[in-house]
Short mmCIF file of C-alpha atoms and ligand atoms in Angstrom, two decimals:
data_model
loop_
_atom_site.label_atom_id
_atom_site.label_comp_id
_atom_site.label_asym_id
_atom_site.label_seq_id
_atom_site.Cartn_x
_atom_site.Cartn_y
_atom_site.Cartn_z
CA MET A 1 -7.15 32.57 -11.86
CA TYR A 2 -10.63 31.90 -13.15
CA SER A 3 -12.33 33.09 -16.31
CA VAL A 4 -16.10 33.15 -16.61
CA GLU A 5 -17.86 30.91 -19.08
CA GLN A 6 -21.07 32.41 -20.50
CA THR A 7 -23.08 29.21 -20.34
CA GLY A 8 -24.69 29.36 -16.87
CA ALA A 9 -28.37 28.48 -16.51
CA PRO A 10 -30.66 31.51 -16.96
CA GLY A 11 -30.85 33.52 -13.76
CA LEU A 12 -27.86 31.80 -12.17
CA PRO A 13 -24.31 33.06 -12.07
CA ALA A 14 -22.16 31.40 -14.71
CA ALA A 15 -19.87 28.59 -13.49
CA PRO A 16 -16.23 29.56 -13.18
CA VAL A 17 -13.96 27.75 -15.59
CA ARG A 18 -10.30 27.15 -14.85
CA GLU A 19 -7.80 28.59 -17.27
CA SER A 20 -5.38 26.14 -18.73
CA GLY A 21 -2.29 25.66 -16.58
CA THR A 22 -3.82 26.92 -13.34
CA GLU A 23 -4.83 24.67 -10.49
CA ASP A 24 -6.88 24.86 -7.31
CA ARG A 25 -4.49 23.80 -4.62
CA HIS A 26 -5.42 26.75 -2.44
CA ARG A 27 -9.01 25.51 -2.36
CA LEU A 28 -8.21 21.89 -1.54
CA LEU A 29 -9.38 20.63 1.83
CA LEU A 30 -6.86 18.59 3.81
CA GLN A 31 -9.02 15.54 4.63
CA ASN A 32 -8.90 11.83 3.88
CA TRP A 33 -11.82 11.23 1.53
CA TRP A 34 -12.29 7.61 2.64
CA TYR A 35 -13.47 8.78 6.09
CA THR A 36 -16.41 10.45 4.35
CA THR A 37 -17.32 7.12 2.81
CA LEU A 38 -17.70 5.58 6.29
CA ILE A 39 -20.73 7.73 7.03
CA GLY A 40 -23.75 5.46 7.32
CA THR A 41 -21.80 2.21 7.62
CA LYS A 42 -23.29 -0.20 10.12
CA ARG A 43 -20.53 -1.00 12.61
CA PRO A 44 -19.91 1.54 15.33
CA ILE A 45 -16.38 2.14 16.49
CA GLN A 46 -15.39 -0.62 18.87
CA PRO A 47 -14.81 0.56 22.45
CA PRO A 48 -11.29 0.56 23.88
CA LEU A 49 -9.82 -2.20 26.04
CA LYS A 50 -10.57 -1.69 29.73
CA ASP A 51 -9.81 -5.16 31.15
CA ASP A 52 -6.97 -7.57 31.65
CA LEU A 53 -7.58 -10.38 29.17
CA LYS A 54 -5.99 -13.71 28.31
CA CYS A 55 -6.16 -15.28 24.85
CA ASP A 56 -4.45 -17.69 22.47
CA VAL A 57 -3.37 -15.12 19.87
CA LEU A 58 -3.01 -11.35 20.23
CA ILE A 59 -2.74 -9.27 17.06
CA ILE A 60 -1.42 -5.73 17.38
CA GLY A 61 -2.51 -3.46 14.51
CA GLY A 62 -5.70 -3.56 12.46
CA GLY A 63 -4.44 -2.66 8.99
CA ALA A 64 -4.48 -5.01 5.99
CA ALA A 65 -1.84 -7.28 7.60
CA GLY A 66 -3.40 -7.56 11.06
CA LEU A 67 -6.88 -8.09 9.65
CA ALA A 68 -5.59 -10.84 7.35
CA SER A 69 -3.94 -12.56 10.32
CA ALA A 70 -7.17 -12.41 12.30
CA ALA A 71 -9.25 -13.63 9.35
CA ARG A 72 -7.07 -16.73 9.02
CA LEU A 73 -7.60 -17.55 12.70
CA VAL A 74 -11.40 -17.24 12.65
CA GLY A 75 -13.10 -20.60 13.04
CA THR A 76 -9.95 -22.39 14.23
CA GLY A 77 -11.03 -22.52 17.88
CA LYS A 78 -8.36 -20.00 18.90
CA LYS A 79 -9.36 -17.14 21.16
CA VAL A 80 -8.13 -14.06 19.29
CA VAL A 81 -7.84 -10.43 20.43
CA LEU A 82 -6.92 -7.54 18.10
CA LEU A 83 -5.75 -4.19 19.49
CA GLU A 84 -5.83 -1.15 17.20
CA ARG A 85 -4.49 2.28 18.11
CA ASN A 86 -6.89 4.17 15.84
CA ILE A 87 -9.79 2.53 14.01
CA CYS A 88 -9.18 -0.53 11.86
CA GLY A 89 -7.67 0.76 8.64
CA GLY A 90 -6.92 4.09 10.32
CA SER A 91 -3.29 4.29 9.17
CA SER A 92 -1.86 3.40 5.73
CA THR A 93 -4.56 0.90 4.76
CA GLY A 94 -7.35 3.45 5.09
CA ARG A 95 -5.41 6.25 3.43
CA SER A 96 -4.34 4.26 0.42
CA ALA A 97 -5.40 4.69 -3.19
CA GLY A 98 -6.63 1.11 -3.10
CA PHE A 99 -4.91 -0.13 -6.27
CA LEU A 100 -4.84 -3.90 -5.92
CA THR A 101 -2.05 -4.90 -8.28
CA PRO A 102 0.99 -7.15 -7.89
CA ASP A 103 3.12 -4.16 -8.95
CA SER A 104 4.23 -2.19 -5.97
CA GLU A 105 7.54 -0.42 -5.76
CA LEU A 106 9.24 -3.44 -7.34
CA GLU A 107 8.40 -4.34 -10.92
CA LEU A 108 8.59 -7.89 -12.24
CA SER A 109 11.70 -7.16 -14.33
CA GLN A 110 13.43 -5.85 -11.20
CA LEU A 111 12.54 -9.00 -9.27
CA ILE A 112 14.00 -11.16 -12.06
CA ARG A 113 17.26 -9.22 -12.01
CA ARG A 114 17.48 -9.61 -8.25
CA PHE A 115 16.34 -13.18 -7.74
CA GLY A 116 16.30 -14.91 -11.16
CA ALA A 117 13.18 -16.42 -12.72
CA THR A 118 12.32 -18.81 -9.86
CA GLY A 119 12.76 -16.19 -7.16
CA ALA A 120 10.80 -13.62 -9.16
CA LYS A 121 7.93 -16.10 -9.53
CA ASP A 122 8.02 -16.87 -5.80
CA LEU A 123 7.86 -13.18 -4.98
CA TRP A 124 5.31 -12.23 -7.64
CA ALA A 125 3.07 -14.92 -6.13
CA VAL A 126 3.04 -12.96 -2.85
CA PRO A 127 0.92 -9.99 -4.03
CA VAL A 128 -1.06 -12.19 -6.43
CA ARG A 129 -2.09 -14.39 -3.51
CA GLY A 130 -2.65 -11.28 -1.38
CA ILE A 131 -5.09 -9.93 -3.96
CA GLU A 132 -6.89 -13.28 -4.20
CA ARG A 133 -7.20 -13.39 -0.42
CA MET A 134 -8.59 -9.84 -0.23
CA ILE A 135 -11.14 -10.53 -2.97
CA SER A 136 -12.19 -13.76 -1.30
CA LEU A 137 -12.58 -12.00 2.09
CA ILE A 138 -14.59 -9.19 0.50
CA ARG A 139 -16.90 -11.66 -1.23
CA SER A 140 -17.33 -14.07 1.68
CA SER A 141 -18.04 -11.24 4.14
CA GLY A 142 -20.24 -9.26 1.74
CA THR A 143 -18.09 -6.19 2.48
CA GLU A 144 -19.17 -3.14 0.48
CA CYS A 145 -15.92 -1.38 -0.25
CA ASP A 146 -16.38 -0.04 -3.76
CA LEU A 147 -14.56 -3.01 -5.30
CA GLN A 148 -13.85 -2.19 -8.95
CA ARG A 149 -12.43 -4.68 -11.40
CA GLN A 150 -10.05 -2.50 -13.42
CA ASP A 151 -7.23 -3.65 -15.68
CA SER A 152 -3.88 -2.01 -15.02
CA LEU A 153 -2.27 0.32 -17.53
CA PHE A 154 1.40 1.17 -17.07
CA LEU A 155 2.00 4.24 -19.22
CA GLY A 156 5.40 5.07 -20.69
CA LYS A 157 6.54 8.67 -21.11
CA GLY A 158 9.17 9.56 -23.72
CA SER A 159 11.60 7.09 -25.26
CA GLY A 160 12.63 5.74 -21.84
CA GLY A 161 8.96 4.98 -21.20
CA VAL A 162 8.74 2.94 -24.41
CA ARG A 163 11.68 0.84 -23.21
CA ALA A 164 10.15 0.44 -19.74
CA VAL A 165 6.88 -0.74 -21.28
CA GLN A 166 8.65 -3.20 -23.61
CA ASP A 167 10.75 -4.52 -20.70
CA GLU A 168 7.70 -5.11 -18.57
CA ASP A 169 5.84 -6.83 -21.40
CA GLU A 170 8.77 -9.09 -22.32
CA THR A 171 9.39 -9.99 -18.69
CA ARG A 172 5.76 -10.84 -18.09
CA ARG A 173 5.63 -13.04 -21.17
CA SER A 174 8.89 -14.79 -20.28
CA LEU A 175 7.32 -15.92 -17.01
CA GLY A 176 4.05 -16.91 -18.66
CA TYR A 177 1.93 -13.93 -17.56
CA GLU A 178 -0.38 -12.29 -20.11
CA SER A 179 -0.12 -8.64 -21.14
CA GLN A 180 -1.00 -6.39 -24.05
CA VAL A 181 1.12 -3.56 -25.40
CA TYR A 182 -0.21 -0.35 -26.99
CA SER A 183 2.03 1.72 -29.25
CA SER A 184 1.65 5.51 -29.16
CA GLY A 185 -0.62 5.29 -32.23
CA GLU A 186 -2.90 2.78 -30.52
CA LEU A 187 -3.15 4.64 -27.22
CA ALA A 188 -6.02 6.89 -28.33
CA SER A 189 -8.35 3.91 -28.00
CA VAL A 190 -7.62 3.51 -24.27
CA ILE A 191 -6.49 6.84 -22.79
CA GLY A 192 -7.54 10.41 -23.56
CA SER A 193 -4.08 11.95 -23.59
CA ASN A 194 -1.44 12.25 -26.27
CA GLY A 195 1.29 12.71 -23.65
CA TYR A 196 2.20 9.04 -23.41
CA SER A 197 4.50 7.07 -25.71
CA ALA A 198 3.37 3.46 -25.05
CA ALA A 199 1.50 1.35 -22.50
CA VAL A 200 1.24 -2.19 -21.24
CA ARG A 201 -2.06 -3.55 -19.93
CA TYR A 202 -2.76 -6.55 -17.77
CA LYS A 203 -5.68 -8.18 -16.01
CA ASP A 204 -6.82 -9.40 -12.60
CA THR A 205 -6.31 -6.08 -10.84
CA TYR A 206 -8.84 -4.12 -8.80
CA GLY A 207 -9.57 -0.85 -7.04
CA VAL A 208 -10.94 -0.74 -3.52
CA ASP A 209 -11.81 1.70 -0.72
CA GLY A 210 -9.21 0.54 1.83
CA LEU A 211 -10.96 2.05 4.84
CA ARG A 212 -14.32 0.47 4.08
CA TYR A 213 -12.49 -2.77 3.35
CA ALA A 214 -10.86 -2.68 6.78
CA GLN A 215 -14.09 -1.79 8.54
CA GLY A 216 -16.02 -4.48 6.64
CA ILE A 217 -13.48 -7.17 7.51
CA LYS A 218 -13.60 -5.92 11.10
CA GLY A 219 -17.33 -6.67 11.11
CA MET A 220 -16.75 -10.16 9.76
CA LEU A 221 -14.11 -10.81 12.43
CA ILE A 222 -16.37 -9.64 15.24
CA ASP A 223 -19.12 -11.92 13.94
CA GLY A 224 -16.53 -14.71 13.85
CA GLY A 225 -15.71 -14.24 17.54
CA VAL A 226 -12.58 -12.06 17.40
CA SER A 227 -12.45 -9.45 20.19
CA ILE A 228 -11.49 -6.14 18.59
CA PHE A 229 -10.62 -3.04 20.58
CA GLU A 230 -10.14 0.25 18.75
CA SER A 231 -8.61 3.40 20.27
CA SER A 232 -6.37 0.93 22.11
CA SER A 233 -2.75 1.79 21.56
CA VAL A 234 -0.24 -0.72 22.87
CA ILE A 235 2.16 1.31 24.98
CA ALA A 236 4.28 -1.45 26.51
CA PHE A 237 5.11 -5.05 25.70
CA SER A 238 6.98 -7.61 27.72
CA GLY A 239 7.07 -11.40 27.65
CA HIS A 240 3.59 -12.44 26.61
CA THR A 241 1.77 -9.27 27.74
CA ALA A 242 0.83 -6.08 25.91
CA ARG A 243 -0.43 -3.10 27.87
CA THR A 244 -2.67 -0.25 26.82
CA HIS A 245 -3.64 2.78 28.89
CA MET A 246 -6.57 1.01 30.49
CA GLY A 247 -5.95 -2.71 30.15
CA SER A 248 -3.70 -5.55 29.12
CA VAL A 249 -3.73 -8.72 27.04
CA THR A 250 -1.64 -11.81 27.77
CA ALA A 251 -1.40 -14.27 24.90
CA ASP A 252 0.32 -17.53 23.99
CA GLN A 253 1.27 -16.08 20.60
CA VAL A 254 1.62 -12.41 19.63
CA ILE A 255 1.57 -11.05 16.07
CA PHE A 256 2.81 -7.49 15.60
CA CYS A 257 1.34 -5.90 12.46
CA ALA A 258 1.62 -2.30 13.70
CA ASP A 259 3.29 0.51 11.77
CA LYS A 260 5.82 3.13 12.79
CA LEU A 261 6.69 1.56 16.13
CA GLY A 262 9.71 2.92 17.96
CA PRO A 263 12.47 0.74 19.44
CA ASP A 264 10.56 0.41 22.73
CA LEU A 265 7.93 -1.75 21.02
CA ASN A 266 9.92 -2.96 18.04
CA PRO A 267 13.55 -4.01 18.53
CA TYR A 268 13.73 -4.20 14.73
CA SER A 269 12.69 -0.59 14.15
CA TRP A 270 16.12 -0.01 12.58
CA ASN A 271 14.83 -2.18 9.71
CA VAL A 272 11.94 0.15 8.85
CA TYR A 273 11.61 3.64 7.45
CA HIS A 274 8.83 5.12 5.33
CA GLU A 275 8.01 6.88 2.10
CA GLN A 276 5.34 9.49 1.73
CA THR A 277 2.79 9.89 -1.03
CA PHE A 278 -0.13 12.28 -1.62
CA LEU A 279 -3.66 11.74 -2.94
CA SER A 280 -6.44 13.99 -4.17
CA ILE A 281 -10.01 13.31 -5.26
CA THR A 282 -12.39 15.17 -7.56
CA GLU A 283 -16.10 15.80 -7.68
CA PRO A 284 -17.83 13.07 -9.74
CA LEU A 285 -16.90 13.29 -13.43
CA SER A 286 -19.62 13.79 -16.01
CA GLY A 287 -20.14 11.10 -18.66
CA THR A 288 -18.29 13.26 -21.18
CA GLU A 289 -15.36 13.74 -18.83
CA GLN A 290 -15.17 10.01 -18.08
CA ALA A 291 -15.14 9.25 -21.80
CA SER A 292 -12.46 11.82 -22.46
CA LEU A 293 -10.28 10.20 -19.79
CA PHE A 294 -10.99 6.57 -20.66
CA PRO A 295 -12.58 6.29 -24.14
CA ALA A 296 -13.34 2.57 -23.83
CA GLU A 297 -13.31 1.48 -20.16
CA PRO A 298 -11.75 2.65 -16.88
CA PHE A 299 -8.22 1.52 -16.01
CA GLN A 300 -5.99 1.96 -13.03
CA CYS A 301 -2.95 3.81 -14.33
CA TRP A 302 0.53 4.88 -13.37
CA ASP A 303 3.37 6.26 -15.45
CA SER A 304 7.07 5.62 -15.93
CA ASP A 305 8.37 8.84 -14.30
CA LEU A 306 10.69 8.44 -11.31
CA MET A 307 8.17 10.47 -9.27
CA TYR A 308 5.25 8.79 -10.95
CA SER A 309 1.58 9.83 -10.93
CA TYR A 310 -1.18 7.27 -10.49
CA TYR A 311 -4.92 7.55 -11.01
CA ARG A 312 -8.17 5.64 -11.29
CA LEU A 313 -11.91 6.20 -11.18
CA THR A 314 -13.86 5.20 -8.08
CA GLY A 315 -17.28 3.56 -8.31
CA THR A 316 -18.85 6.99 -7.80
CA LYS A 317 -16.89 8.22 -10.85
CA ARG A 318 -14.55 10.42 -8.88
CA LEU A 319 -11.02 10.69 -10.14
CA LEU A 320 -8.45 9.65 -7.55
CA LEU A 321 -5.00 11.02 -8.34
CA GLY A 322 -1.76 10.41 -6.48
CA GLY A 323 1.88 11.35 -6.61
CA GLY A 324 4.73 12.81 -4.63
CA SER A 325 7.90 14.85 -4.75
CA LEU A 326 11.58 14.12 -4.19
CA LEU A 327 11.62 16.51 -1.24
CA THR A 328 8.77 14.94 0.71
CA THR A 329 8.96 11.24 -0.22
CA TYR A 330 11.59 10.46 2.40
CA ALA A 331 10.76 13.31 4.82
CA ARG A 332 10.99 12.23 8.43
CA ASN A 333 7.53 13.51 9.42
CA ASP A 334 4.10 13.83 7.82
CA SER A 335 4.00 16.68 5.35
CA THR A 336 0.67 18.41 4.99
CA THR A 337 1.54 20.97 2.36
CA SER A 338 -0.86 21.22 -0.57
CA GLY A 339 2.01 22.26 -2.84
CA VAL A 340 3.04 18.70 -3.69
CA ILE A 341 -0.40 17.51 -4.75
CA GLY A 342 -0.97 20.89 -6.43
CA ARG A 343 1.96 20.15 -8.72
CA VAL A 344 0.69 16.60 -9.36
CA VAL A 345 -2.73 18.05 -10.30
CA SER A 346 -1.12 20.60 -12.61
CA GLY A 347 0.87 17.85 -14.30
CA PHE A 348 -2.30 15.82 -14.75
CA ARG A 349 -4.16 18.77 -16.29
CA LYS A 350 -1.34 19.21 -18.80
CA MET A 351 -1.64 15.56 -19.81
CA PHE A 352 -5.45 15.79 -20.04
CA PRO A 353 -6.39 19.32 -21.23
CA ALA A 354 -9.98 18.17 -21.79
CA LEU A 355 -10.30 17.69 -18.00
CA LYS A 356 -9.03 21.14 -17.06
CA SER A 357 -12.36 22.08 -15.45
CA VAL A 358 -12.63 19.01 -13.24
CA ARG A 359 -12.57 20.17 -9.66
CA PHE A 360 -10.29 18.50 -7.10
CA MET A 361 -11.86 18.77 -3.64
CA GLN A 362 -9.74 17.09 -0.97
CA TYR A 363 -6.21 15.88 -0.51
CA TRP A 364 -4.33 13.87 2.07
CA SER A 365 -0.98 12.18 2.48
CA GLY A 366 0.41 9.12 4.21
CA ARG A 367 3.72 7.53 5.08
CA ILE A 368 4.09 3.90 4.01
CA ASP A 369 6.37 1.74 6.15
CA MET A 370 9.06 0.06 4.06
CA THR A 371 12.41 -1.64 4.35
CA ARG A 372 15.68 -0.87 2.60
CA ASP A 373 15.01 -3.14 -0.36
CA LEU A 374 11.24 -2.61 -0.56
CA LEU A 375 10.43 -6.21 0.39
CA PRO A 376 8.69 -6.84 3.72
CA THR A 377 10.40 -8.32 6.76
CA VAL A 378 8.67 -11.23 8.49
CA LEU A 379 10.16 -13.00 11.48
CA LYS A 380 9.76 -14.92 14.69
CA GLU A 381 11.89 -13.44 17.44
CA PRO A 382 14.76 -15.91 18.03
CA ASP A 383 14.67 -15.60 21.83
CA SER A 384 10.87 -15.44 22.10
CA PRO A 385 9.51 -17.46 19.19
CA TRP A 386 5.92 -16.79 20.24
CA VAL A 387 6.43 -13.18 19.04
CA HIS A 388 5.89 -12.72 15.30
CA ARG A 389 6.54 -9.53 13.38
CA VAL A 390 5.34 -8.24 10.02
CA LEU A 391 7.26 -5.12 9.01
CA GLY A 392 7.49 -2.75 6.07
CA CYS A 393 4.84 -4.13 3.70
CA VAL A 394 4.60 -1.83 0.67
CA GLY A 395 1.15 -2.51 -0.73
CA LEU A 396 -2.15 -3.88 0.53
CA PRO A 397 -1.67 -7.25 -1.23
CA TRP A 398 1.81 -7.70 0.30
CA ALA A 399 0.48 -6.82 3.76
CA THR A 400 -2.44 -9.21 3.34
CA PHE A 401 -0.21 -12.08 2.26
CA CYS A 402 2.25 -11.49 5.10
CA GLY A 403 -0.43 -11.22 7.80
CA ASP A 404 -2.08 -14.37 6.49
CA PHE A 405 1.27 -16.18 6.19
CA VAL A 406 2.20 -15.50 9.82
CA ALA A 407 -1.19 -16.67 11.08
CA ARG A 408 -0.73 -19.89 9.11
CA GLN A 409 2.64 -20.37 10.79
CA VAL A 410 0.98 -19.80 14.16
CA LEU A 411 -1.49 -22.52 13.27
CA ALA A 412 1.38 -24.63 11.94
CA GLU A 413 -0.74 -25.07 8.82
CA LYS A 414 2.30 -25.03 6.59
CA GLU A 415 1.83 -25.25 2.86
CA THR A 416 4.56 -27.02 0.93
CA GLY A 417 7.36 -24.60 0.22
CA ASP A 418 5.81 -21.63 1.96
CA GLU A 419 8.40 -21.35 4.73
CA LYS A 420 10.85 -20.11 2.07
CA TYR A 421 9.30 -16.68 2.57
CA TYR A 422 11.07 -16.42 5.93
CA GLY A 423 14.23 -16.52 3.82
CA TYR A 424 13.18 -13.87 1.30
CA PHE A 425 11.90 -11.65 4.11
CA ASP A 426 14.77 -12.30 6.52
CA VAL A 427 15.61 -9.30 8.69
CA ASN A 428 19.34 -9.88 8.20
CA ARG A 429 19.38 -9.86 4.40
CA LYS A 430 22.08 -7.75 2.79
CA PHE A 431 21.65 -4.11 1.79
CA LEU A 432 23.90 -1.66 -0.08
CA VAL A 433 24.42 0.77 2.79
CA PRO A 434 25.37 -1.20 5.91
CA ILE A 435 23.86 -0.30 9.27
CA TRP A 436 27.12 1.15 10.65
CA LEU A 437 27.28 3.61 7.74
CA GLU A 438 23.59 4.37 7.99
CA ARG A 439 24.09 5.40 11.61
CA MET A 440 26.56 8.02 10.38
CA ILE A 441 24.60 9.38 7.40
CA GLY A 442 21.05 8.85 8.77
CA LYS A 443 18.02 6.92 7.55
CA ARG A 444 16.75 9.74 5.39
CA LEU A 445 19.76 9.47 3.11
CA ALA A 446 20.50 5.77 3.52
CA PHE A 447 17.01 4.57 2.63
CA PRO A 448 16.72 6.29 -0.78
CA LEU A 449 20.18 4.96 -1.65
CA ASN A 450 19.24 1.44 -0.61
CA ASN A 451 15.83 1.70 -2.30
CA ALA A 452 17.33 2.89 -5.59
CA TRP A 453 20.01 0.19 -5.43
CA ALA A 454 17.38 -2.50 -4.81
CA LYS A 455 15.23 -1.24 -7.68
CA TYR A 456 17.88 -0.72 -10.34
CA TYR A 457 21.07 -2.68 -9.54
CA GLN A 458 20.79 -5.20 -6.71
CA LYS A 459 21.34 -8.93 -7.35
CA ASP A 460 20.62 -11.26 -4.46
CA ALA A 461 22.12 -14.56 -3.51
CA LYS A 462 19.72 -17.38 -2.64
CA PRO A 463 17.68 -16.39 0.45
CA SER A 464 19.88 -16.89 3.50
CA SER A 465 17.66 -18.71 5.95
CA GLU A 466 15.38 -20.58 3.60
CA GLY A 467 13.05 -22.80 5.56
CA LYS A 468 14.05 -21.36 8.92
CA ALA A 469 11.76 -19.29 11.04
CA GLY A 470 13.40 -16.12 12.31
CA GLY A 471 17.08 -15.28 12.26
CA PRO A 472 19.90 -14.07 14.45
CA ALA A 473 19.44 -11.19 16.85
CA PRO A 474 19.09 -7.79 15.14
CA SER A 475 21.49 -4.92 15.33
CA PRO A 476 20.52 -2.45 18.02
CA SER A 477 18.75 0.74 16.93
C1 FAD B 1 -1.40 7.66 0.55
C2 FAD B 1 -1.15 6.17 0.36
C3 FAD B 1 -1.50 5.57 -0.84
C4 FAD B 1 -1.31 4.19 -1.00
N1 FAD B 1 -1.77 3.59 -2.12
C5 FAD B 1 -1.72 2.24 -2.23
C6 FAD B 1 -2.33 1.57 -3.31
O1 FAD B 1 -2.94 2.18 -4.19
N2 FAD B 1 -2.24 0.22 -3.37
C7 FAD B 1 -1.58 -0.51 -2.40
O2 FAD B 1 -1.54 -1.73 -2.50
N3 FAD B 1 -0.99 0.10 -1.36
C8 FAD B 1 -1.05 1.45 -1.24
N4 FAD B 1 -0.49 2.07 -0.17
C9 FAD B 1 0.32 1.26 0.77
C10 FAD B 1 -0.56 0.44 1.68
O3 FAD B 1 -1.57 1.25 2.22
C11 FAD B 1 0.27 -0.17 2.81
O4 FAD B 1 1.39 -0.82 2.27
C12 FAD B 1 -0.55 -1.16 3.61
O5 FAD B 1 -1.75 -0.57 4.02
C13 FAD B 1 0.22 -1.65 4.82
O6 FAD B 1 -0.68 -2.39 5.62
P1 FAD B 1 -0.26 -2.76 7.11
O7 FAD B 1 -1.36 -3.53 7.71
O8 FAD B 1 1.09 -3.38 7.08
O9 FAD B 1 -0.05 -1.35 7.82
P2 FAD B 1 -1.14 -0.27 8.35
O10 FAD B 1 -2.30 -0.15 7.46
O11 FAD B 1 -0.33 0.97 8.61
O12 FAD B 1 -1.63 -0.91 9.68
C14 FAD B 1 -0.92 -0.86 10.90
C15 FAD B 1 -1.91 -0.62 12.02
O13 FAD B 1 -1.24 -0.66 13.27
C16 FAD B 1 -1.84 0.29 14.11
N5 FAD B 1 -0.90 0.59 15.21
C17 FAD B 1 0.25 1.27 15.13
N6 FAD B 1 0.82 1.34 16.36
C18 FAD B 1 0.00 0.67 17.20
C19 FAD B 1 0.04 0.42 18.61
N7 FAD B 1 1.05 0.86 19.37
N8 FAD B 1 -0.98 -0.27 19.16
C20 FAD B 1 -2.02 -0.73 18.40
N9 FAD B 1 -2.09 -0.51 17.07
C21 FAD B 1 -1.10 0.18 16.47
C22 FAD B 1 -2.09 1.48 13.20
O14 FAD B 1 -3.04 2.37 13.71
C23 FAD B 1 -2.54 0.78 11.92
O15 FAD B 1 -3.94 0.66 11.80
C24 FAD B 1 -0.69 3.43 0.03
C25 FAD B 1 -0.35 4.05 1.23
C26 FAD B 1 -0.58 5.40 1.41
C27 FAD B 1 -0.21 6.03 2.71
#
C-alpha cells in the first residue's frame, strides 16, 4: 500500500508516501475530532439534576435549537432550566461539519419551485437569520469556537453540474442575492482540481466548531442565570413535569428541542426520521498543500453529486471532509463502518492528486433528524399549548432560528409576520407518501421517496395554518 520516498531527514527512516488511488481507511480512528478540541476549555461538565425544581420555562435538549431558545430567554426575568441527556452539543450539533450556510438539503431554486418567490424568500430568511443569530451569540459571549469566515463554493461536476451552477446563480440573482460564477477555465484560480466543470460562489458564510460553540454558549447561559444540567436525560413527561433518573422539573412552559425521541416522549415522532453522514479530518496541511487545495483563499465547498462530498479547512489548517453513501444515508441505526468515509477520501484524492499524501486521522458519523420534506416542524401542542416542539431541523442555522423563534413565541414577543412560520412548519403539511402507505412500506423507504419528491418535484400550496400556532392532533405513531 505504501511506497517509500527517499527524502527522509538523515538518520531517520524515510516517511511513507501513499500511492495514488490507495487510501488509509484501515488506519482511521473512529472518534469525533471536536471532542479533542474541548480539552483545556474552561467550563467543566455540569452536574446532573438531582432535585425537584420549578421554573417558568424548561428546555429539553442542549443542541443548537435548545441553546438558541435559552439564549433568547436570558435577561427576560424568566427562570429557565435546560436538561441535556449528554453534554450540550453532544448529539448532531457537536458532530457537525460546522458549515454555516443558508444552503442545507434544500437549495434556493428548489424553494422557489415549491413556494414561489415570496415563499422562497421567507424560507431563505430562516437560515440567514439563524446564521446572524449564531454569529451575534458567538461575538457577544466571546465564545472561541474556531469561527472562520469562508465564502461558499458550490462545485458542479460534468455537464449536469454546469446546469446546476447556472440554475443556482440565476435563482440567486432573481431574488436579489449576490453570487459569482466561475467557468471551468476560471476555476484554476480558486480550486486546485481540474475535476470540476463550473462553480458558484457567495458570501456571508462561515465555518465553526459546533461542539465548542455549544459549550461556549452554555457558559454564557450559566452566567446569565440559566440552570443547565448535563447527563440528565428526560425519561418521562406528563402535564407540566419532566422526569429524569434523579429529579424532576415542573414548568409553566416546556420547549422540546431534543432529537431522536420515541413516541413515549414525542407524540409526533412519526414526523421525524434521520439521514446519516460521515466526516473525517486530516493532520494539519502544510502551506504548500493548502495552496494546492485553495490557490487564493479557503472556501467551504460541496459538489453537485447526488451523494455529494463537502470540505473546508479549519482554523488549525486541517482538512475536514464529509460525505455518505446511498446504503447508509437512510439506515435505521448508526453505522460505524470506515468503508463509507474511505470511499469519500478516495474520491477526494482522485479530485486532488496533489494532496495524495495528506493523512486522514479520525472519522465519525452522525444521524441528522429530518422531516419528509426537509423543512423543520415547529408547533404548540393543540391540547397543551404550553408544550412547544422543534423537530427535524436540518442544519445549525435552521435549528438556531427555530429554537429562537419558539422562545420568542413563549415571550409573546412577536415580530410582524413571523407567525407565518407556524404555517410553513406545520406538522400536518402534505407529503408525497401518505402516513397510511408509509406504515406499510416503512420509514426507511418512505423518507427517501418523500425527500426526493420535495427536492426535485414538489409544489406547495400556500401554508395551511398561516398565523396559527399549532395544528390539529397528529396521526398516531
Ligand atoms: C456528521 C454531521 C455533519 C453535519 N454537518 C453540518 C454542517 O456542516 N452544517 C450544518 O448547518 N449542519 C450540519 N449538520 C446538521 C446539524 O448538526 C443539525 O441539523 C443540528 O445540529 C440540529 O440541531 P438540534 O439542536 O435540532 O439537534 P441536536 O444537536 O441533535 O440537539 C438535540 C439535543 O437533545 C438532547 N436530547 C435528546 N434526547 C434527550 C432527552 N431525552 N433528554 C434530554 N436531552 C435530550 C441530545 O443529547 C442533543 O444534545 C450535521 C450533522 C451531522 C450529524
